Amino acid sequence: MTNPILVEVTRGALVESRHRAAIAVADSDGAEVFAVGEAATPIFPRSAVKALQAVALVETGAADRYDLNDQELALACASHSGEAAHVAGVERMLAKAGLDASALRCGAHWPIAQAAAAALAKTGAPSALHNNCSGKHAGFLCLACASGVDHANYFQPDHPVQRQVRAVLEDFTGAALGEEVCAIDGCSVPTWAVSLSKLAVAFAKFGTGRGLSRERALAAARLRQACANEPWYVAGTGRFCTEIMQRFGARVFVKTGAEGVYCAALPGQGLGIALKCDDGASRAAQALMAALIARFLPLEAADQAALMALKEPVLRNWNGIEIGQLRVTEAI
Amino acid sequence: MTNPILVEVTRGALVESRHRAAIAVADSDGAEVFAVGEAATPIFPRSAVKALQAVALVETGAADRYDLNDQELALACASHSGEAAHVAGVERMLAKAGLDASALRCGAHWPIAQAAAAALAKTGAPSALHNNCSGKHAGFLCLACASGVDHANYFQPDHPVQRQVRAVLEDFTGAALGEEVCAIDGCSVPTWAVSLSKLAVAFAKFGTGRGLSRERALAAARLRQACANEPWYVAGTGRFCTEIMQRFGARVFVKTGAEGVYCAALPGQGLGIALKCDDGASRAAQALMAALIARFLPLEAADQAALMALKEPVLRNWNGIEIGQLRVTEAI
């Protein structure tokens, strides 16, 4: 595995650290538009495919049955920061299906947002509601309840919910997702390894609906519109996915995943984007995604400047002193 | 820069992420004992050289003047977790020099220890005392006050304190530390880039006293003994540096630095060790340091097992389910 160095981290006049990555950009017919590094090697997309994992929730009618609104659909696609309104939204989703937090099997962790964590520490400790994946899990639980199946083991690979999710992922990616590429995600649901090339095609389909059944294309469009309408619910205050979708609305769908993964759809361009840093670094994956959006989306000057600040961010220390920057090294 | 992949991170049956690194192991005469990758390239050692930055505090007599005990000398060498006794120790150091927290210029951040952060959030917000570098800064302030110089700008490269620190680092490493390799650390003091080869020699000297003046060798020995006696003050509960020195006492001095750096001294073997991960990953740097200690230190079975658990740790998710592991790929 010898992907190129795509992001450098400087300190003073020197490069302090380096990140290697692979990238794929494709259209919904499977044509490769741009690629760097080993884009054909399977990688675990982790939370970057949460929106695809939420398609079954919508296309089965479960979302309608429980009257899920845009905030709640965005939460089903989210790695949220555990801020108060995120937690309240997930509780609402569960209540609509007649459940509460005790049904969640994602495990507990402190909110990603430091202010939310500090506020929570004043009165208690985190629950599964604060887990960044709790909205996705609430979506799985809504799907299980609407389907009339026992929801107890909704996170297991052989549960009807995860089988439906896998079938949807196979349809979007065109990949066979067998046991040999299945592992356990941070929140205990299955994650299936797929190549960046196929993930890029999947997100081109997600963004355009092309190559999908009518019901699936409508479900994808509804999820994209929900995230475009309520981008704060997909991540949270100051987060990359939220800020990009606040700025570009339905022109960009973007979602981060653990271990340096990012996926995006540019519906107007008919393109899907998928990338992963070899070392799992979020900081580099984010800079690369900013660079790719800037490359493939027609931009006004203010958008250019905003993306440049995310592509080559200035790094500051605890006193706010500028100590270096991230920079994307290849012509992306 | 093409250092080899030395650590793999698995998830299920696949490798999810990969870390490249360079390593140097040397004796105090400068003989290379072991090296992997580009060990001659300058890197910023960051907090891994805090013990060397504390040598002037001891050899000038400042530590004696303020009657600094082992806990306080360990704090001067520490990247502490911001737990209550760390904070109290730094306050004591400052009080001994007639100062308080307002003299610190390291900036504030939440305690590294999550329990300490949660406890602090109940009543307030972090101050500079909670910064992991506050003990080092208190040491610099003690040195300034004992020397009778104005302490206001003790963190600036041209302040007498930092000039003394630089001269000590040049003596230990044998490197000329000019402006061209000087950058600003996270806590605002200068950090000078030095090759891993020269850092390994520096830590061999630190561990043995060989190649140093008598006063400098005594100062190094006193700092090592303080850290061996009070390893909890060098890092904190559950941290790698603390656990290694709790287990091995004066047989191993080890210290982490930001962006994937680790340095160590094995006094009995006359060896110094320095390594850095290209991408700045602490998880991989820690696994490699465990592997190197296991390779170069004669071990009993219980020590072997403890180091193996740090070299190839099992990775668990939020529910405690085993999802993969770290593994060192080369024969280290």
XYZ file of C-alpha atoms in Angstrom:
664
model
C 0.000 0.000 0.000
C 1.836 3.092 -1.206
C -0.672 5.874 -1.530
C 0.921 9.288 -2.098
C 1.423 11.962 0.544
C -1.511 14.299 -0.054
C -1.492 16.461 3.095
C 1.439 17.997 4.954
C 1.294 19.514 8.440
C 3.824 22.297 8.900
C 5.315 23.774 12.064
C 7.428 26.873 11.531
C 9.439 26.387 8.337
C 9.399 22.570 8.431
C 6.934 19.803 7.611
C 6.181 18.084 10.922
C 3.773 15.321 9.799
C 2.512 13.795 6.563
C -0.682 12.029 5.558
C -1.161 9.595 2.670
C -4.546 8.973 1.124
C -6.485 7.537 -1.803
C -9.340 9.284 -3.612
C -12.044 8.300 -6.100
C -14.477 10.549 -7.958
C -17.026 8.865 -10.233
C -20.381 9.311 -11.938
C -23.457 7.150 -11.458
C -22.637 5.018 -14.522
C -19.395 3.950 -12.868
C -17.091 6.127 -14.959
C -13.997 7.220 -13.040
C -13.636 10.991 -13.224
C -10.605 11.371 -10.955
C -8.559 8.984 -8.829
C -5.432 9.126 -6.687
C -3.753 6.109 -5.123
C -5.215 2.664 -4.586
C -8.889 3.432 -5.118
C -9.753 -0.223 -5.859
C -8.745 -1.529 -2.398
C -11.669 -2.218 -0.036
C -11.877 0.129 2.960
C -14.376 0.338 5.809
C -16.570 3.382 5.088
C -17.728 3.538 8.715
C -20.075 6.470 9.420
C -19.541 7.984 5.949
C -22.362 5.768 4.610
C -24.936 6.516 7.329
C -27.204 8.186 4.754
C -27.168 4.974 2.681
C -27.853 3.001 5.859
C -30.938 5.209 6.368
C -32.445 4.594 2.904
C -34.425 1.528 4.033
C -35.984 3.582 6.847
C -37.499 5.892 4.216
C -38.266 3.574 1.287
C -40.118 1.029 3.461
C -42.492 3.735 4.681
C -41.227 3.464 8.278
C -40.230 7.140 8.302
C -43.734 8.137 7.178
C -45.413 5.803 9.622
C -43.642 7.558 12.500
C -43.921 10.964 10.860
C -40.180 11.615 11.000
C -39.390 15.224 10.103
C -36.277 16.644 8.422
C -34.397 17.041 11.724
C -35.043 13.418 12.590
C -34.106 12.127 9.125
C -30.915 14.206 9.308
C -30.195 12.595 12.689
C -30.617 9.141 11.105
C -27.758 10.151 8.722
C -25.694 11.874 11.444
C -22.534 11.604 13.478
C -23.921 14.219 15.837
C -22.008 16.146 18.486
C -24.284 15.222 21.395
C -25.590 18.781 21.810
C -28.902 19.216 23.603
C -31.098 19.410 20.496
C -29.411 16.339 18.997
C -30.204 14.342 22.113
C -33.773 15.652 22.229
C -34.271 14.766 18.563
C -33.134 11.181 19.064
C -35.441 10.858 22.073
C -38.323 12.093 19.884
C -37.520 9.494 17.198
C -37.534 6.721 19.789
C -40.770 7.968 21.361
C -42.476 8.002 17.966
C -41.757 4.259 17.727
C -42.931 3.714 21.320
C -39.382 3.268 22.629
C -36.915 5.069 24.850
C -33.127 5.238 25.272
C -33.031 1.773 26.850
C -33.571 0.259 23.377
C -30.329 1.781 21.995
C -27.385 -0.622 21.642
C -24.746 1.868 20.414
C -22.980 2.266 23.759
C -22.336 5.535 25.570
C -19.622 8.147 25.089
C -19.183 11.777 26.077
C -20.580 14.311 23.585
C -18.178 15.253 20.775
C -18.949 18.923 21.467
C -16.794 20.049 24.398
C -19.363 22.590 25.585
C -22.049 19.891 25.594
C -19.743 17.514 27.469
C -18.943 20.176 30.077
C -22.635 20.983 30.516
C -23.512 17.299 30.875
C -20.738 16.753 33.449
C -22.436 19.264 35.751
C -25.421 16.980 36.243
C -24.575 13.503 35.084
C -22.736 11.185 32.750
C -23.281 10.279 29.090
C -25.874 7.734 27.962
C -26.334 6.013 24.616
C -28.303 9.094 23.520
C -25.043 11.103 23.510
C -23.279 8.570 21.271
C -22.723 10.252 17.899
C -24.467 7.275 16.233
C -27.653 7.382 18.343
C -29.723 8.919 15.524
C -28.712 6.147 13.128
C -29.608 3.589 15.792
C -32.945 5.291 16.436
C -33.581 5.013 12.683
C -32.794 1.279 12.773
C -35.189 0.886 15.712
C -37.954 2.762 13.860
C -37.409 0.458 10.864
C -37.577 -2.651 13.070
C -40.741 -1.504 14.861
C -42.504 -0.445 11.643
C -41.611 -3.821 10.108
C -43.089 -5.650 13.092
C -39.851 -7.532 13.877
C -38.314 -7.934 17.332
C -35.977 -4.972 17.745
C -33.824 -6.458 20.515
C -30.937 -7.499 18.255
C -31.347 -4.824 15.592
C -27.574 -4.261 15.494
C -26.619 -7.862 14.594
C -25.569 -8.696 10.995
C -28.272 -11.374 10.651
C -31.130 -9.202 11.959
C -33.674 -8.260 9.254
C -32.773 -4.560 9.678
C -29.078 -5.096 8.961
C -29.890 -7.485 6.104
C -32.013 -4.762 4.506
C -29.222 -2.242 5.062
C -26.718 -4.580 3.458
C -28.943 -5.152 0.417
C -29.290 -1.387 -0.061
C -25.510 -0.919 0.232
C -24.974 -3.696 -2.348
C -27.379 -1.981 -4.728
C -25.703 1.428 -4.339
C -22.108 0.171 -4.517
C -22.522 -2.753 -6.914
C -20.322 -4.743 -4.528
C -21.084 -8.138 -2.984
C -20.860 -7.557 0.773
C -20.060 -10.946 2.246
C -18.828 -12.034 5.651
C -15.212 -11.774 4.514
C -15.486 -7.969 4.321
C -17.741 -7.538 7.382
C -16.435 -6.123 10.656
C -17.958 -4.429 13.708
C -18.264 -0.653 13.824
C -17.645 1.548 16.879
C -21.379 1.491 17.660
C -21.603 -2.315 17.205
C -23.479 -2.489 13.880
C -21.797 -4.200 10.904
C -19.512 -2.230 8.602
C -18.695 -3.720 5.198
C -15.488 -2.925 3.336
C -15.966 -1.494 -0.182
C -13.494 0.146 -2.555
C -13.369 3.923 -2.791
C -14.187 3.578 -6.504
C -17.453 1.815 -5.703
C -18.260 4.193 -2.852
C -17.816 7.115 -5.244
C -20.299 5.509 -7.659
C -22.688 4.858 -4.747
C -22.674 8.539 -3.801
C -23.120 9.616 -7.428
C -26.259 7.430 -7.432
C -27.309 8.839 -4.047
C -26.957 12.377 -5.389
C -28.757 11.829 -8.703
C -31.042 8.841 -8.190
C -29.717 7.395 -11.452
C -29.287 3.623 -11.456
C -31.747 3.202 -8.574
C -35.361 2.035 -8.407
C -37.914 4.846 -8.288
C -38.667 4.241 -4.585
C -34.980 4.152 -3.714
C -34.241 7.285 -5.716
C -37.089 9.108 -3.937
C -35.808 7.932 -0.537
C -32.301 9.183 -1.386
C -33.679 12.544 -2.524
C -35.722 12.913 0.658
C -32.705 12.167 2.872
C -30.519 14.607 0.937
C -33.164 17.310 1.218
C -33.559 16.650 4.954
C -29.785 17.049 5.474
C -29.714 20.163 3.269
C -32.605 21.649 5.274
C -31.210 20.692 8.699
C -27.420 20.355 8.343
C -26.815 21.123 12.021
C -28.446 17.773 12.838
C -25.975 15.840 10.631
C -22.958 16.881 12.768
C -23.182 19.989 14.985
C -21.819 23.394 15.887
C -18.614 24.212 13.996
C -18.321 20.786 12.370
C -17.186 20.349 8.757
C -20.225 18.462 7.392
C -22.587 20.980 8.959
C -20.688 24.040 7.733
C -20.364 22.714 4.176
C -24.064 21.879 3.892
C -25.076 25.167 5.565
C -23.085 26.973 2.870
C -23.979 24.912 -0.199
C -27.408 23.502 0.713
C -28.561 20.736 -1.595
C -25.588 21.325 -3.937
C -23.321 19.207 -1.679
C -24.076 16.228 0.529
C -21.009 15.375 2.642
C -20.434 12.948 5.486
C -17.413 12.008 7.574
C -16.506 8.545 8.848
C -14.029 7.329 11.446
C -10.426 6.473 10.483
C -10.057 9.241 7.917
C -12.984 8.542 5.574
C -15.137 11.130 3.773
C -17.866 10.624 1.186
C -19.797 13.262 -0.748
C -22.329 13.725 -3.519
C -22.431 16.692 -5.923
C -25.887 16.202 -7.482
C -25.579 19.045 -9.985
C -22.362 17.612 -11.362
C -23.623 14.016 -11.214
C -20.553 13.082 -9.163
C -19.777 11.031 -6.081
C -16.561 11.410 -4.049
C -14.922 8.967 -1.628
C -11.548 9.227 0.117
C -9.632 7.679 2.982
C -6.394 8.599 4.713
C -4.153 5.549 5.237
C -3.486 6.476 8.851
C -7.066 7.325 9.801
C -6.462 11.066 10.280
C -9.620 13.181 10.202
C -7.704 16.453 9.867
C -6.201 15.382 6.542
C -9.387 13.759 5.220
C -11.267 16.991 5.879
C -8.672 19.125 4.084
C -8.830 16.787 1.079
C -12.624 16.856 0.954
C -12.529 20.670 0.988
C -10.035 20.549 -1.898
C -12.213 18.143 -3.904
C -15.394 20.172 -3.414
C -13.475 23.266 -4.529
C -12.228 21.412 -7.602
C -15.521 19.943 -8.819
C -18.160 22.495 -7.743
C -18.477 25.826 -9.578
C -17.807 28.444 -6.890
C -18.267 32.123 -6.157
C -15.391 34.030 -4.568
C -16.760 33.812 -1.017
C -17.202 30.039 -1.374
C -13.660 29.718 -2.718
C -12.296 31.557 0.307
C -14.329 29.464 2.738
C -13.145 26.215 1.178
C -9.526 27.411 1.079
C -9.698 28.015 4.843
C -10.788 24.394 5.276
C -8.311 23.035 2.699
C -5.277 24.821 4.144
C -6.261 25.741 7.715
C -3.911 27.762 9.880
C -2.943 25.840 13.024
C -2.833 27.720 16.332
C -1.628 26.673 19.770
C -3.296 27.033 23.184
C -2.471 30.738 23.199
C -3.889 31.280 19.713
C -0.415 31.777 18.240
C -0.076 30.616 14.621
C 2.355 27.671 14.619
C 1.848 26.152 11.167
C -0.775 24.963 8.731
C -2.205 21.992 6.881
C -1.629 21.992 3.148
C -2.800 19.754 0.335
C 0.291 18.815 -1.653
C -1.072 17.536 -4.964
C -2.925 19.524 -7.557
C -6.446 18.724 -6.367
C 10.024 10.655 2.822
C 9.206 6.955 2.552
C 9.459 5.461 6.013
C 8.139 1.891 6.224
C 4.725 0.876 7.551
C 5.508 -0.245 11.104
C 2.058 -0.425 12.699
C -1.199 -1.768 11.271
C -4.650 -1.230 12.760
C -6.997 -4.114 12.042
C -10.796 -4.279 12.043
C -12.221 -7.757 11.662
C -10.097 -9.640 9.139
C -8.810 -6.546 7.319
C -6.186 -3.870 7.935
C -8.119 -0.613 8.318
C -5.277 1.894 8.830
C -1.491 1.982 8.588
C 1.226 4.033 10.276
C 4.719 4.725 8.975
C 7.560 5.659 11.296
C 11.298 6.062 11.730
C 13.301 4.798 14.711
C 16.807 5.333 16.088
C 18.526 3.506 18.948
C 22.037 4.637 19.896
C 24.593 4.648 22.680
C 26.125 7.702 24.332
C 29.178 7.616 22.049
C 26.919 8.113 19.056
C 27.052 4.533 17.785
C 23.867 3.499 16.009
C 22.549 0.279 17.508
C 19.323 0.020 15.513
C 17.582 2.215 12.981
C 14.526 2.036 10.757
C 13.627 4.610 8.115
C 14.939 8.134 7.776
C 16.503 8.582 11.188
C 18.752 11.425 10.013
C 15.887 13.802 9.120
C 15.224 16.550 11.700
C 11.907 16.202 13.545
C 10.350 18.322 16.291
C 10.721 16.325 19.530
C 8.000 18.381 21.222
C 7.254 17.227 24.778
C 9.468 14.137 24.475
C 12.463 16.263 25.560
C 10.863 17.899 28.601
C 13.328 16.123 30.894
C 16.217 17.654 28.932
C 14.467 21.035 29.115
C 14.422 20.606 32.923
C 18.164 19.950 33.295
C 19.040 23.643 33.689
C 16.499 23.932 36.519
C 18.491 21.351 38.483
C 22.104 22.041 37.478
C 21.869 25.780 38.194
C 20.751 25.084 41.765
C 17.312 26.588 41.189
C 15.598 23.318 42.141
C 17.529 23.232 45.415
C 16.907 26.880 46.150
C 13.148 26.255 45.989
C 13.462 22.852 47.626
C 11.685 21.055 44.754
C 10.875 17.460 45.696
C 10.613 14.408 43.433
C 6.964 15.027 42.606
C 7.742 18.562 41.544
C 10.809 17.570 39.493
C 8.702 14.863 37.816
C 6.108 17.533 37.011
C 8.851 19.666 35.409
C 9.442 16.691 33.043
C 5.723 15.917 32.598
C 2.889 15.995 30.129
C 0.466 15.550 32.995
C -3.209 14.618 32.780
C -4.497 17.587 34.778
C -5.624 15.442 37.700
C -6.054 17.142 41.069
C -2.626 16.260 42.484
C -0.905 17.371 39.286
C -2.553 20.760 39.528
C -1.763 21.051 43.248
C 1.882 20.119 42.589
C 2.279 22.826 39.957
C 0.690 25.377 42.289
C 3.228 24.365 44.962
C 6.131 24.824 42.539
C 4.910 28.300 41.643
C 4.342 29.224 45.304
C 7.898 28.153 46.187
C 9.149 30.756 43.688
C 6.734 33.369 45.050
C 4.415 33.113 42.041
C 0.951 31.872 41.203
C -0.901 30.599 38.126
C -1.071 34.079 36.633
C 2.636 33.785 35.734
C 2.048 30.751 33.478
C 2.092 31.429 29.725
C 1.262 27.910 28.466
C -2.418 28.614 27.755
C -5.359 26.656 29.111
C -6.908 23.376 27.992
C -9.214 20.799 29.558
C -7.453 18.055 31.562
C -6.296 15.095 29.471
C -7.890 12.774 32.047
C -11.607 12.534 31.265
C -12.564 12.006 34.919
C -10.603 15.124 35.889
C -12.234 17.104 33.087
C -15.707 15.961 34.163
C -14.965 16.854 37.793
C -13.624 20.276 36.797
C -16.687 20.970 34.611
C -18.896 20.713 37.699
C -17.372 23.831 39.212
C -15.483 25.746 36.585
C -13.361 25.783 33.471
C -9.700 24.917 32.857
C -6.869 27.328 33.629
C -3.211 27.228 32.586
C -2.619 24.936 35.596
C -4.544 22.173 33.790
C -2.415 22.483 30.645
C -0.338 19.291 30.398
C 2.795 21.482 30.140
C 2.179 23.553 33.291
C 4.830 21.693 35.304
C 7.468 22.381 32.662
C 6.445 26.028 32.647
C 6.573 26.176 36.447
C 10.099 24.786 36.183
C 11.041 27.526 33.704
C 9.579 30.127 36.075
C 11.541 28.716 39.036
C 14.698 28.891 36.907
C 13.996 32.510 35.924
C 13.257 33.605 39.496
C 16.298 31.810 40.959
C 18.464 33.437 38.280
C 17.126 36.875 39.158
C 15.889 37.610 35.630
C 12.518 39.081 34.728
C 10.230 36.082 34.248
C 7.572 37.857 32.180
C 8.767 36.549 28.798
C 10.260 33.264 29.993
C 8.715 31.414 27.004
C 10.384 33.520 24.296
C 13.371 32.043 22.361
C 15.633 34.992 23.282
C 14.824 34.913 27.025
C 17.772 33.734 29.196
C 15.756 30.674 30.294
C 15.161 29.429 26.746
C 18.753 30.247 25.769
C 19.962 28.035 28.623
C 17.537 25.305 27.577
C 18.784 25.495 24.008
C 22.432 25.253 25.113
C 21.629 22.138 27.157
C 19.781 20.565 24.207
C 22.756 21.329 21.933
C 25.098 19.655 24.419
C 22.931 16.530 24.725
C 22.170 16.167 21.001
C 25.387 17.473 19.501
C 23.240 19.451 17.067
C 23.410 23.181 16.325
C 19.913 24.473 17.085
C 19.556 27.602 14.998
C 16.570 29.691 14.017
C 16.079 27.646 10.856
C 14.979 24.615 12.910
C 13.086 26.563 15.583
C 9.283 26.567 15.741
C 6.663 27.252 18.403
C 5.338 24.413 20.541
C 1.717 23.927 21.623
C 2.471 25.664 24.932
C 4.282 28.571 23.173
C 7.909 27.755 24.116
C 10.422 27.081 21.308
C 10.827 23.567 19.925
C 13.950 22.792 17.896
C 14.045 20.101 15.204
C 16.726 17.419 15.709
C 17.236 14.082 13.971
C 16.046 10.900 15.668
C 19.657 9.658 15.535
C 20.832 12.619 17.616
C 17.850 12.397 19.969
C 18.694 8.741 20.610
C 22.267 9.732 21.509
C 20.922 12.512 23.743
C 18.789 10.037 25.695
C 21.677 7.576 25.970
C 23.653 10.428 27.575
C 20.666 11.335 29.756
C 20.417 7.731 30.938
C 24.113 7.202 31.643
C 25.623 10.640 32.220
C 28.398 9.743 29.810
C 29.590 12.572 27.581
C 28.216 15.190 29.993
C 29.856 17.490 32.538
C 29.724 16.224 36.109
C 27.059 18.770 37.107
C 24.941 17.964 34.070
C 25.255 14.221 34.625
C 24.167 14.661 38.252
C 21.213 16.783 37.207
C 20.149 14.131 34.668
C 20.453 11.386 37.292
C 18.375 13.377 39.763
C 15.605 13.984 37.217
C 15.573 10.321 36.198
C 15.370 9.254 39.821
C 12.563 11.728 40.519
C 10.552 10.330 37.569
C 11.283 6.736 38.643
C 10.149 7.566 42.205
C 7.034 9.501 41.146
C 6.012 8.248 37.679
C 2.379 9.224 38.189
C 3.493 12.875 38.086
C 5.107 12.449 34.620
C 1.774 11.605 32.949
C -1.138 10.287 35.043
C -3.625 7.531 35.702
C -3.518 4.821 33.045
C -1.028 6.653 30.821
C 1.781 4.824 29.005
C 4.772 6.735 30.433
C 3.442 6.336 33.967
C 2.676 2.625 33.615
C 6.066 1.826 32.065
C 8.015 3.671 34.780
C 5.806 2.225 37.531
C 6.706 -1.238 36.234
C 10.390 -0.762 35.449
C 11.414 2.011 37.845
C 14.825 3.491 37.080
C 15.482 0.833 34.406
C 13.445 2.817 31.842
C 12.894 6.537 31.419
C 10.236 7.157 28.760
C 8.458 10.291 27.577
C 5.854 10.971 24.896
C 5.660 14.030 22.652
C 2.929 15.380 20.409
C 2.676 14.312 16.739
C 3.753 10.722 17.333
C 7.113 11.177 19.066
C 8.534 8.993 21.856
C 11.969 9.115 23.491
C 13.420 6.749 26.093
C 16.589 5.921 27.998
C 17.617 2.426 29.097
C 20.429 3.286 31.546
C 21.446 -0.320 32.223
C 21.913 -0.987 28.528
C 23.526 2.388 27.888
C 20.943 3.059 25.165
C 18.762 5.915 24.037
C 15.676 5.476 21.838
C 13.845 8.010 19.664
C 10.984 7.453 17.222
C 8.348 9.416 15.329
C 5.311 8.374 13.311
C 5.108 10.241 9.995
C 1.450 11.048 10.521
C 1.698 12.114 14.162
C -0.282 9.156 15.557
C 0.230 8.543 19.275
C -1.367 5.094 19.198
C 1.274 3.786 16.799
C 4.189 5.559 18.495
C 3.201 3.982 21.803
C 2.988 0.477 20.310
C 6.444 0.940 18.763
C 7.970 2.168 22.024
C 6.552 -0.896 23.810
C 8.108 -3.095 21.119
C 11.508 -1.386 21.440
C 11.578 -1.630 25.234
C 10.711 -5.331 24.915
C 13.503 -5.770 22.406
C 16.309 -4.032 24.278
C 15.491 -4.599 27.962
C 16.006 -8.052 29.551
C 12.532 -9.062 30.729
C 10.775 -11.478 33.035
C 7.652 -13.241 31.777
C 5.209 -10.846 33.479
C 7.022 -7.855 31.960
C 6.947 -9.502 28.518
C 3.175 -9.982 28.801
C 2.617 -6.408 29.960
C 4.652 -5.006 27.069
C 2.936 -7.286 24.546
C -0.437 -5.882 25.665
C 0.898 -2.375 24.896
C 2.630 -3.435 21.664
C -0.396 -5.228 20.191
C -3.383 -3.866 22.119
C -6.843 -5.253 21.495
C -9.216 -2.516 20.278
C -12.748 -2.448 21.689
C -15.760 -0.362 20.754
C -18.172 1.614 22.961
C -19.820 -1.627 24.062
C -16.505 -3.259 24.944
C -16.744 -5.610 21.939
C -13.356 -6.562 20.444
C -13.231 -5.079 16.950
C -9.550 -5.367 16.013
C -6.056 -4.686 17.239
C -2.876 -2.720 16.698
C 0.104 -4.754 15.528
C 3.746 -3.929 14.940
C 4.609 -5.250 11.491
C 8.381 -5.356 11.437
C 10.621 -7.555 13.532
C 11.187 -5.081 16.354
